[in-house]
mmCIF file of C-alpha atoms and ligand atoms in Angstrom:
data_model
loop_
_atom_site.group_PDB
_atom_site.id
_atom_site.type_symbol
_atom_site.label_atom_id
_atom_site.label_comp_id
_atom_site.label_asym_id
_atom_site.label_seq_id
_atom_site.Cartn_x
_atom_site.Cartn_y
_atom_site.Cartn_z
ATOM 1 C CA MET A 1 81.889 63.271 159.581
ATOM 2 C CA SER A 2 84.852 65.116 158.126
ATOM 3 C CA GLU A 3 84.175 67.726 155.435
ATOM 4 C CA SER A 4 86.868 66.223 153.248
ATOM 5 C CA ARG A 5 85.204 62.813 153.253
ATOM 6 C CA ARG A 6 81.826 64.328 152.427
ATOM 7 C CA ASP A 7 83.362 66.439 149.633
ATOM 8 C CA GLN A 8 85.134 63.406 148.243
ATOM 9 C CA TYR A 9 81.832 61.554 147.825
ATOM 10 C CA LEU A 10 80.052 64.599 146.428
ATOM 11 C CA ARG A 11 82.784 65.190 143.851
ATOM 12 C CA THR A 12 82.084 61.745 142.377
ATOM 13 C CA TRP A 13 78.414 61.035 143.058
ATOM 14 C CA HIS A 14 75.163 63.010 142.888
ATOM 15 C CA LYS A 15 73.981 64.243 146.295
ATOM 16 C CA ASP A 16 70.491 62.764 145.875
ATOM 17 C CA LEU A 17 71.558 59.511 144.238
ATOM 18 C CA PHE A 18 69.730 57.437 146.869
ATOM 19 C CA LYS A 19 66.975 59.871 147.904
ATOM 20 C CA GLY A 20 63.921 57.923 149.087
ATOM 21 C CA LYS A 21 65.850 54.670 149.458
ATOM 22 C CA VAL A 22 66.396 52.734 152.688
ATOM 23 C CA CYS A 23 69.367 50.513 153.511
ATOM 24 C CA LEU A 24 69.582 48.029 156.380
ATOM 25 C CA ILE A 25 73.102 47.204 157.543
ATOM 26 C CA THR A 26 73.975 44.333 159.874
ATOM 27 C CA GLY A 27 77.039 45.007 161.976
ATOM 28 C CA GLY A 28 76.439 48.605 161.016
ATOM 29 C CA SER A 29 78.432 50.163 163.819
ATOM 30 C CA GLY A 30 81.667 48.423 162.777
ATOM 31 C CA THR A 31 84.553 50.367 161.274
ATOM 32 C CA ILE A 32 83.823 49.493 157.652
ATOM 33 C CA CYS A 33 80.029 49.249 157.771
ATOM 34 C CA SER A 34 79.536 52.532 159.622
ATOM 35 C CA LYS A 35 81.480 54.287 156.860
ATOM 36 C CA GLN A 36 79.426 52.564 154.181
ATOM 37 C CA ALA A 37 76.384 53.906 156.032
ATOM 38 C CA GLU A 38 77.919 57.372 156.224
ATOM 39 C CA ALA A 39 78.476 57.524 152.462
ATOM 40 C CA LEU A 40 74.931 56.346 151.754
ATOM 41 C CA VAL A 41 73.530 59.019 154.092
ATOM 42 C CA VAL A 42 75.565 61.710 152.302
ATOM 43 C CA LEU A 43 73.803 60.627 149.103
ATOM 44 C CA GLY A 44 70.307 60.732 150.615
ATOM 45 C CA CYS A 45 69.739 57.130 151.723
ATOM 46 C CA SER A 46 67.949 56.447 155.014
ATOM 47 C CA ILE A 47 69.624 53.834 157.177
ATOM 48 C CA SER A 48 68.777 51.153 159.703
ATOM 49 C CA ILE A 49 71.743 49.872 161.706
ATOM 50 C CA ILE A 50 71.499 46.592 163.545
ATOM 51 C CA GLY A 51 74.090 45.192 165.910
ATOM 52 C CA ARG A 52 74.701 43.375 169.144
ATOM 53 C CA GLU A 53 76.143 46.280 171.121
ATOM 54 C CA GLN A 54 73.498 48.820 172.065
ATOM 55 C CA ASN A 55 76.037 51.568 172.822
ATOM 56 C CA GLY A 56 77.847 51.129 169.518
ATOM 57 C CA VAL A 57 74.584 51.238 167.595
ATOM 58 C CA ASP A 58 73.379 54.349 169.491
ATOM 59 C CA LYS A 59 76.666 56.159 168.863
ATOM 60 C CA THR A 60 76.610 55.362 165.147
ATOM 61 C CA VAL A 61 72.981 56.397 164.781
ATOM 62 C CA LYS A 62 73.745 59.716 166.481
ATOM 63 C CA GLU A 63 76.738 60.406 164.223
ATOM 64 C CA LEU A 64 74.872 59.479 161.052
ATOM 65 C CA SER A 65 71.827 61.550 162.035
ATOM 66 C CA GLU A 66 73.949 64.692 162.127
ATOM 67 C CA ILE A 67 75.028 64.392 158.471
ATOM 68 C CA ARG A 68 71.833 65.230 156.659
ATOM 69 C CA THR A 69 68.530 66.417 158.149
ATOM 70 C CA ASP A 70 66.277 65.066 155.377
ATOM 71 C CA VAL A 71 67.554 61.511 155.897
ATOM 72 C CA ARG A 72 66.310 59.226 158.670
ATOM 73 C CA VAL A 73 68.599 56.946 160.641
ATOM 74 C CA VAL A 74 67.395 54.313 163.089
ATOM 75 C CA GLY A 75 69.232 51.589 164.965
ATOM 76 C CA PHE A 76 68.441 48.444 166.851
ATOM 77 C CA GLY A 77 70.964 47.167 169.377
ATOM 78 C CA GLY A 78 70.801 43.797 171.085
ATOM 79 C CA CYS A 79 70.240 42.150 167.730
ATOM 80 C CA ASP A 80 72.274 38.992 167.077
ATOM 81 C CA VAL A 81 72.295 37.880 163.439
ATOM 82 C CA ARG A 82 72.680 34.257 164.578
ATOM 83 C CA SER A 83 69.040 34.392 165.655
ATOM 84 C CA PHE A 84 66.577 34.657 162.787
ATOM 85 C CA ASP A 85 63.871 35.935 165.159
ATOM 86 C CA SER A 86 66.168 38.684 166.353
ATOM 87 C CA VAL A 87 66.888 39.880 162.800
ATOM 88 C CA GLN A 88 63.269 39.533 161.766
ATOM 89 C CA SER A 89 62.176 41.726 164.649
ATOM 90 C CA ALA A 90 64.697 44.454 163.684
ATOM 91 C CA VAL A 91 63.583 44.262 160.053
ATOM 92 C CA LYS A 92 59.939 44.666 161.080
ATOM 93 C CA LYS A 93 60.774 47.702 163.223
ATOM 94 C CA THR A 94 62.777 49.167 160.337
ATOM 95 C CA VAL A 95 59.845 48.861 157.950
ATOM 96 C CA ASP A 96 57.480 50.287 160.591
ATOM 97 C CA GLN A 97 59.717 53.313 161.074
ATOM 98 C CA LEU A 98 61.256 53.900 157.644
ATOM 99 C CA GLY A 99 58.548 52.416 155.431
ATOM 100 C CA ARG A 100 60.647 50.113 153.255
ATOM 101 C CA ILE A 101 63.998 48.407 152.634
ATOM 102 C CA ASP A 102 65.719 48.688 149.241
ATOM 103 C CA PHE A 103 69.290 47.754 150.066
ATOM 104 C CA LEU A 104 70.860 45.248 152.437
ATOM 105 C CA VAL A 105 74.485 45.104 153.574
ATOM 106 C CA CYS A 106 75.354 41.866 155.385
ATOM 107 C CA GLY A 107 78.333 43.099 157.340
ATOM 108 C CA ALA A 108 78.104 41.447 160.756
ATOM 109 C CA ALA A 109 81.241 39.385 161.292
ATOM 110 C CA GLY A 110 83.321 37.811 164.008
ATOM 111 C CA ASN A 111 87.049 37.304 163.983
ATOM 112 C CA PHE A 112 89.975 36.365 166.166
ATOM 113 C CA LEU A 113 93.329 34.814 165.429
ATOM 114 C CA ALA A 114 93.493 31.145 166.383
ATOM 115 C CA ASP A 115 95.504 28.219 165.132
ATOM 116 C CA PHE A 116 93.707 24.909 164.641
ATOM 117 C CA ASN A 117 94.964 23.446 167.905
ATOM 118 C CA HIS A 118 93.619 26.342 169.984
ATOM 119 C CA MET A 119 90.253 26.602 168.245
ATOM 120 C CA SER A 120 87.396 24.613 169.736
ATOM 121 C CA SER A 121 84.540 23.267 167.700
ATOM 122 C CA ASN A 122 82.365 25.951 169.286
ATOM 123 C CA ALA A 123 84.823 28.678 168.327
ATOM 124 C CA PHE A 124 84.756 27.567 164.676
ATOM 125 C CA LYS A 125 80.950 27.327 164.748
ATOM 126 C CA THR A 126 80.633 30.761 166.316
ATOM 127 C CA VAL A 127 82.302 32.477 163.366
ATOM 128 C CA ILE A 128 80.472 30.363 160.783
ATOM 129 C CA ASP A 129 77.215 31.244 162.533
ATOM 130 C CA ILE A 130 77.864 34.985 162.733
ATOM 131 C CA ASP A 131 79.265 35.416 159.214
ATOM 132 C CA LEU A 132 77.489 32.825 157.093
ATOM 133 C CA LEU A 133 74.261 31.920 158.879
ATOM 134 C CA GLY A 134 73.931 35.561 159.940
ATOM 135 C CA SER A 135 74.139 36.696 156.295
ATOM 136 C CA PHE A 136 71.544 34.125 155.281
ATOM 137 C CA ASN A 137 69.248 35.228 158.123
ATOM 138 C CA ALA A 138 69.501 38.863 157.090
ATOM 139 C CA VAL A 139 68.539 38.107 153.482
ATOM 140 C CA LYS A 140 65.740 35.822 154.642
ATOM 141 C CA ALA A 141 64.304 38.481 156.946
ATOM 142 C CA CYS A 142 64.520 41.239 154.290
ATOM 143 C CA TYR A 143 63.356 39.089 151.384
ATOM 144 C CA GLU A 144 59.794 40.374 151.191
ATOM 145 C CA GLN A 145 60.987 43.988 151.090
ATOM 146 C CA LEU A 146 63.765 43.271 148.600
ATOM 147 C CA ARG A 147 61.282 41.500 146.359
ATOM 148 C CA GLN A 148 58.758 44.344 146.505
ATOM 149 C CA ASN A 149 61.419 46.970 145.802
ATOM 150 C CA ARG A 150 63.604 45.032 143.349
ATOM 151 C CA GLY A 151 66.346 45.523 145.883
ATOM 152 C CA SER A 152 70.052 44.955 146.018
ATOM 153 C CA ILE A 153 72.222 42.960 148.443
ATOM 154 C CA ILE A 154 75.912 43.340 149.298
ATOM 155 C CA PHE A 155 77.674 40.661 151.325
ATOM 156 C CA ILE A 156 80.947 41.582 152.989
ATOM 157 C CA SER A 157 83.421 38.881 152.068
ATOM 158 C CA ALA A 158 87.238 38.757 152.163
ATOM 159 C CA THR A 159 90.204 37.563 150.098
ATOM 160 C CA LEU A 160 91.627 35.240 152.802
ATOM 161 C CA HIS A 161 90.136 32.122 151.270
ATOM 162 C CA TYR A 162 91.780 32.708 147.871
ATOM 163 C CA TYR A 163 94.791 31.076 149.469
ATOM 164 C CA GLY A 164 95.669 29.524 152.828
ATOM 165 C CA VAL A 165 96.045 32.045 155.638
ATOM 166 C CA PRO A 166 97.235 30.665 158.982
ATOM 167 C CA PHE A 167 95.124 31.386 162.100
ATOM 168 C CA GLN A 168 92.120 32.191 159.904
ATOM 169 C CA SER A 169 90.627 28.804 158.998
ATOM 170 C CA HIS A 170 87.254 29.684 160.558
ATOM 171 C CA VAL A 171 86.932 33.063 158.854
ATOM 172 C CA SER A 172 88.222 31.742 155.536
ATOM 173 C CA ALA A 173 85.649 28.924 155.567
ATOM 174 C CA ALA A 174 82.866 31.352 156.491
ATOM 175 C CA LYS A 175 83.767 33.850 153.749
ATOM 176 C CA ALA A 176 84.083 31.110 151.128
ATOM 177 C CA GLY A 177 80.556 30.130 152.123
ATOM 178 C CA ILE A 178 79.397 33.708 151.750
ATOM 179 C CA ASP A 179 80.791 33.878 148.215
ATOM 180 C CA ALA A 180 78.941 30.663 147.351
ATOM 181 C CA LEU A 181 75.716 31.921 148.927
ATOM 182 C CA SER A 182 76.016 35.188 147.034
ATOM 183 C CA ASN A 183 76.582 33.477 143.686
ATOM 184 C CA ALA A 184 73.632 31.131 144.158
ATOM 185 C CA LEU A 185 71.286 33.894 145.299
ATOM 186 C CA ALA A 186 72.308 36.106 142.382
ATOM 187 C CA VAL A 187 71.083 33.373 140.044
ATOM 188 C CA GLU A 188 67.949 32.537 142.032
ATOM 189 C CA LEU A 189 66.829 36.088 142.760
ATOM 190 C CA GLY A 190 67.906 37.686 139.484
ATOM 191 C CA PRO A 191 64.560 37.024 137.776
ATOM 192 C CA LEU A 192 62.889 39.041 140.553
ATOM 193 C CA GLY A 193 65.126 42.003 139.797
ATOM 194 C CA ILE A 194 67.154 41.542 142.987
ATOM 195 C CA ARG A 195 70.881 42.002 142.491
ATOM 196 C CA VAL A 196 73.359 40.194 144.752
ATOM 197 C CA ASN A 197 77.076 40.987 144.976
ATOM 198 C CA CYS A 198 80.006 40.731 147.379
ATOM 199 C CA ILE A 199 82.628 43.239 148.364
ATOM 200 C CA ALA A 200 85.919 41.642 149.378
ATOM 201 C CA PRO A 201 88.036 44.183 151.241
ATOM 202 C CA GLY A 202 91.803 43.740 151.301
ATOM 203 C CA PRO A 203 94.039 45.488 153.825
ATOM 204 C CA ILE A 204 91.964 48.471 155.005
ATOM 205 C CA GLY A 205 93.715 50.840 157.427
ATOM 206 C CA GLY A 206 92.113 51.457 160.809
ATOM 207 C CA THR A 207 90.161 48.197 160.902
ATOM 208 C CA GLU A 208 90.445 45.463 163.523
ATOM 209 C CA GLY A 209 91.176 42.982 160.749
ATOM 210 C CA PHE A 210 94.179 44.994 159.537
ATOM 211 C CA GLN A 211 95.444 45.412 163.093
ATOM 212 C CA ARG A 212 95.306 41.670 163.711
ATOM 213 C CA LEU A 213 96.343 40.292 160.348
ATOM 214 C CA VAL A 214 99.209 42.663 159.664
ATOM 215 C CA PRO A 215 101.134 42.917 162.926
ATOM 216 C CA ASN A 216 104.209 44.288 161.193
ATOM 217 C CA LYS A 217 103.143 47.347 159.204
ATOM 218 C CA LYS A 218 106.590 48.718 158.356
ATOM 219 C CA GLY A 219 106.992 48.741 154.587
ATOM 220 C CA PHE A 220 103.720 46.883 154.156
ATOM 221 C CA ALA A 221 102.168 49.394 151.732
ATOM 222 C CA SER A 222 104.997 48.858 149.255
ATOM 223 C CA LYS A 223 103.895 45.205 148.953
ATOM 224 C CA ILE A 224 100.517 46.324 147.608
ATOM 225 C CA PRO A 225 100.516 46.973 143.832
ATOM 226 C CA LEU A 226 98.793 50.347 144.226
ATOM 227 C CA GLN A 227 101.361 51.253 146.916
ATOM 228 C CA ARG A 228 98.977 52.194 149.682
ATOM 229 C CA VAL A 229 96.786 50.591 152.313
ATOM 230 C CA GLY A 230 93.057 50.815 151.587
ATOM 231 C CA SER A 231 90.690 53.245 153.282
ATOM 232 C CA VAL A 232 87.108 52.882 154.453
ATOM 233 C CA GLN A 233 86.143 55.302 151.664
ATOM 234 C CA ASP A 234 87.386 52.751 149.128
ATOM 235 C CA ILE A 235 84.834 50.261 150.455
ATOM 236 C CA ALA A 236 82.144 52.934 150.639
ATOM 237 C CA ASN A 237 82.701 53.895 146.993
ATOM 238 C CA ALA A 238 82.332 50.263 145.903
ATOM 239 C CA THR A 239 79.114 50.112 147.928
ATOM 240 C CA ILE A 240 77.720 53.195 146.226
ATOM 241 C CA TYR A 241 78.541 51.795 142.805
ATOM 242 C CA LEU A 242 76.959 48.410 143.549
ATOM 243 C CA PHE A 243 73.740 49.980 144.880
ATOM 244 C CA SER A 244 73.495 52.600 142.123
ATOM 245 C CA ASP A 245 71.914 52.208 138.701
ATOM 246 C CA ALA A 246 75.436 52.375 137.263
ATOM 247 C CA SER A 247 75.641 48.667 138.150
ATOM 248 C CA SER A 248 72.106 47.712 137.095
ATOM 249 C CA PHE A 249 73.475 44.836 134.936
ATOM 250 C CA VAL A 250 75.918 43.645 137.589
ATOM 251 C CA THR A 251 75.021 40.675 139.772
ATOM 252 C CA GLY A 252 76.813 37.594 141.071
ATOM 253 C CA THR A 253 80.141 39.404 141.243
ATOM 254 C CA ILE A 254 82.773 39.697 143.909
ATOM 255 C CA GLN A 255 84.177 43.184 143.908
ATOM 256 C CA VAL A 256 87.665 42.905 145.356
ATOM 257 C CA VAL A 257 88.834 46.222 146.825
ATOM 258 C CA ASP A 258 92.454 45.594 147.779
ATOM 259 C CA GLY A 259 94.776 47.611 145.551
ATOM 260 C CA GLY A 260 95.711 44.379 143.757
ATOM 261 C CA PHE A 261 97.122 42.819 146.941
ATOM 262 C CA TRP A 262 95.834 39.273 146.586
ATOM 263 C CA GLN A 263 97.212 39.043 143.054
ATOM 264 C CA MET A 264 100.649 39.084 144.645
ATOM 265 C CA GLY A 265 100.026 35.576 146.004
ATOM 266 C CA ASN A 266 100.127 34.246 149.511
ATOM 267 C CA PHE A 267 103.047 35.783 151.240
ATOM 268 C CA ASN A 268 102.901 35.461 154.957
ATOM 269 C CA THR A 269 102.452 38.571 157.100
ATOM 270 C CA PHE A 270 102.830 36.804 160.454
ATOM 271 C CA ASP A 271 106.213 36.815 162.175
ATOM 272 C CA MET A 272 105.092 33.755 164.148
ATOM 273 C CA TYR A 273 104.911 31.552 161.033
ATOM 274 C CA PRO A 274 106.077 28.813 161.049
ATOM 275 C CA GLU A 275 108.148 28.372 164.236
ATOM 276 C CA ALA A 276 105.761 29.813 166.830
ATOM 277 C CA LEU A 277 102.867 28.146 165.045
ATOM 278 C CA ARG A 278 104.606 24.762 165.129
ATOM 279 C CA LYS A 279 105.042 25.096 168.901
ATOM 280 C CA ARG A 280 101.346 25.993 169.354
ATOM 281 C CA LEU A 281 100.208 23.041 167.274
ATOM 282 C CA LEU A 282 102.101 20.644 169.558
ATOM 283 C CA GLU A 283 100.537 21.940 172.776
ATOM 284 C CA LYS A 284 97.588 20.288 174.540
ATOM 285 C CA PRO A 285 94.589 20.688 172.179
ATOM 286 C CA LYS A 286 91.601 22.888 173.060
ATOM 287 C CA LEU A 287 88.469 20.881 172.449
HETATM 288 N N1 COA B 7 91.000 32.096 170.235
HETATM 289 C C1 COA B 7 90.391 30.903 170.297
HETATM 290 N N2 COA B 7 89.060 30.765 170.604
HETATM 291 C C2 COA B 7 88.357 31.884 170.837
HETATM 292 C C3 COA B 7 88.937 33.172 170.782
HETATM 293 C C4 COA B 7 90.334 33.253 170.479
HETATM 294 N N3 COA B 7 90.971 34.425 170.413
HETATM 295 N N4 COA B 7 87.974 34.081 171.072
HETATM 296 C C5 COA B 7 86.839 33.402 171.292
HETATM 297 N N5 COA B 7 87.063 32.089 171.142
HETATM 298 C C6 COA B 7 86.119 30.986 171.335
HETATM 299 C C7 COA B 7 85.611 30.945 172.757
HETATM 300 O O1 COA B 7 86.556 30.331 173.629
HETATM 301 C C8 COA B 7 84.356 30.127 172.576
HETATM 302 O O2 COA B 7 84.635 28.749 172.447
HETATM 303 P P1 COA B 7 84.466 27.726 173.711
HETATM 304 O O3 COA B 7 83.037 27.831 174.142
HETATM 305 O O4 COA B 7 84.803 26.379 173.142
HETATM 306 O O5 COA B 7 85.449 28.187 174.750
HETATM 307 C C9 COA B 7 83.851 30.572 171.204
HETATM 308 O O6 COA B 7 84.953 31.172 170.541
HETATM 309 C C10 COA B 7 82.744 31.588 171.317
HETATM 310 O O7 COA B 7 83.217 32.676 172.085
HETATM 311 P P2 COA B 7 82.224 33.679 172.828
HETATM 312 O O8 COA B 7 83.051 34.771 173.444
HETATM 313 O O9 COA B 7 81.306 32.926 173.717
HETATM 314 O O10 COA B 7 81.346 34.189 171.595
HETATM 315 P P3 COA B 7 80.630 35.529 171.376
HETATM 316 O O11 COA B 7 79.456 35.244 170.571
HETATM 317 O O12 COA B 7 80.442 36.291 172.634
HETATM 318 O O13 COA B 7 81.709 36.395 170.531
HETATM 319 C C11 COA B 7 83.413 36.349 168.843
HETATM 320 C C12 COA B 7 81.972 36.130 169.196
HETATM 321 C C13 COA B 7 84.235 35.263 169.499
HETATM 322 C C14 COA B 7 83.593 36.280 167.337
HETATM 323 C C15 COA B 7 83.963 37.698 169.351
HETATM 324 O O14 COA B 7 85.305 37.816 169.011
HETATM 325 C C16 COA B 7 83.174 38.856 168.825
HETATM 326 O O15 COA B 7 82.099 39.163 169.312
HETATM 327 N N6 COA B 7 83.664 39.535 167.807
HETATM 328 C C17 COA B 7 82.914 40.628 167.201
HETATM 329 C C18 COA B 7 83.810 41.677 166.809
HETATM 330 C C19 COA B 7 84.739 41.227 165.751
HETATM 331 O O16 COA B 7 85.244 40.134 165.807
HETATM 332 N N7 COA B 7 85.006 42.072 164.826
HETATM 333 C C20 COA B 7 85.955 41.803 163.803
HETATM 334 C C21 COA B 7 85.351 41.907 162.477
HETATM 335 S S1 COA B 7 86.617 41.585 161.286
#
């Protein structure tokens, strides 16, 4: 990792803030989640990465392992969050190898741009299954550990569903479900000392989501109240806060990290709206 990123975390947070803790991250080799993992490792947290792509998981584990020698990093590829058995097996291996799980990040997500007419029922279900069912499965599989350790959960949500975003009906529905799941679990699991929160990233530079959702980047930053696109460190810092004792009275919240962008309302970022969309909606439907 870059020295400047490490220094940035260490200027704000104590280097042993999470010493002895273990965090499991689904989708942990993705752009955002791998940087959440990186920040946690800098602060002494051991990590278990789970994901579908073995190579991506192996690469992330290798990179994270080089940050701090007293922190352990393990990874389990070939794990699909849509299968409870698959997640349960990775959780068991994590506990066997790292001894415990204190924190869970439900980050595994699927996305593509598709208008209603070109999205099959299976396509819609696929994203609901990865994002929403996958988040539920991860909590379910980690529940015993979270209960024992009075753990903390972060779901990765979005701001898309605060208004109507074209080509994103599947993701918006899935993320709205995640917010609802998070709120309900915060209330149910609170008495056990388990805290449950969401992080809702806005436009974060370098991510697939930003690439797809903001095709025209010229002048885009000036439309964000804080006048810049977000960075992966912004999400990592929110993660650190929500897992730290600084937020010990914080549960059932959705931490939006977007520079104030969604407060600007729903202005369309797609050049293809509405004319190209209208044409697509009138084509032969994909069933
Ligand atoms: N437009 C419309 N439909 C699409 C699509 C697109 N761009 N991409 C996939 N689909 C449909 C497929 O056609 C299929 O439906 P069908 O059986 O009716 O044809 C359905 O989605 C499932 O696709 P499949 O490729 O079999 O699923 P998968 O489990 O292998 O992959 C995805 C899941 C589709 C979400 C894939 O994009 C993925 O793996 N993404 C992970 C990475 C990612 O999205 N990261 C972004 C995080 S923000």
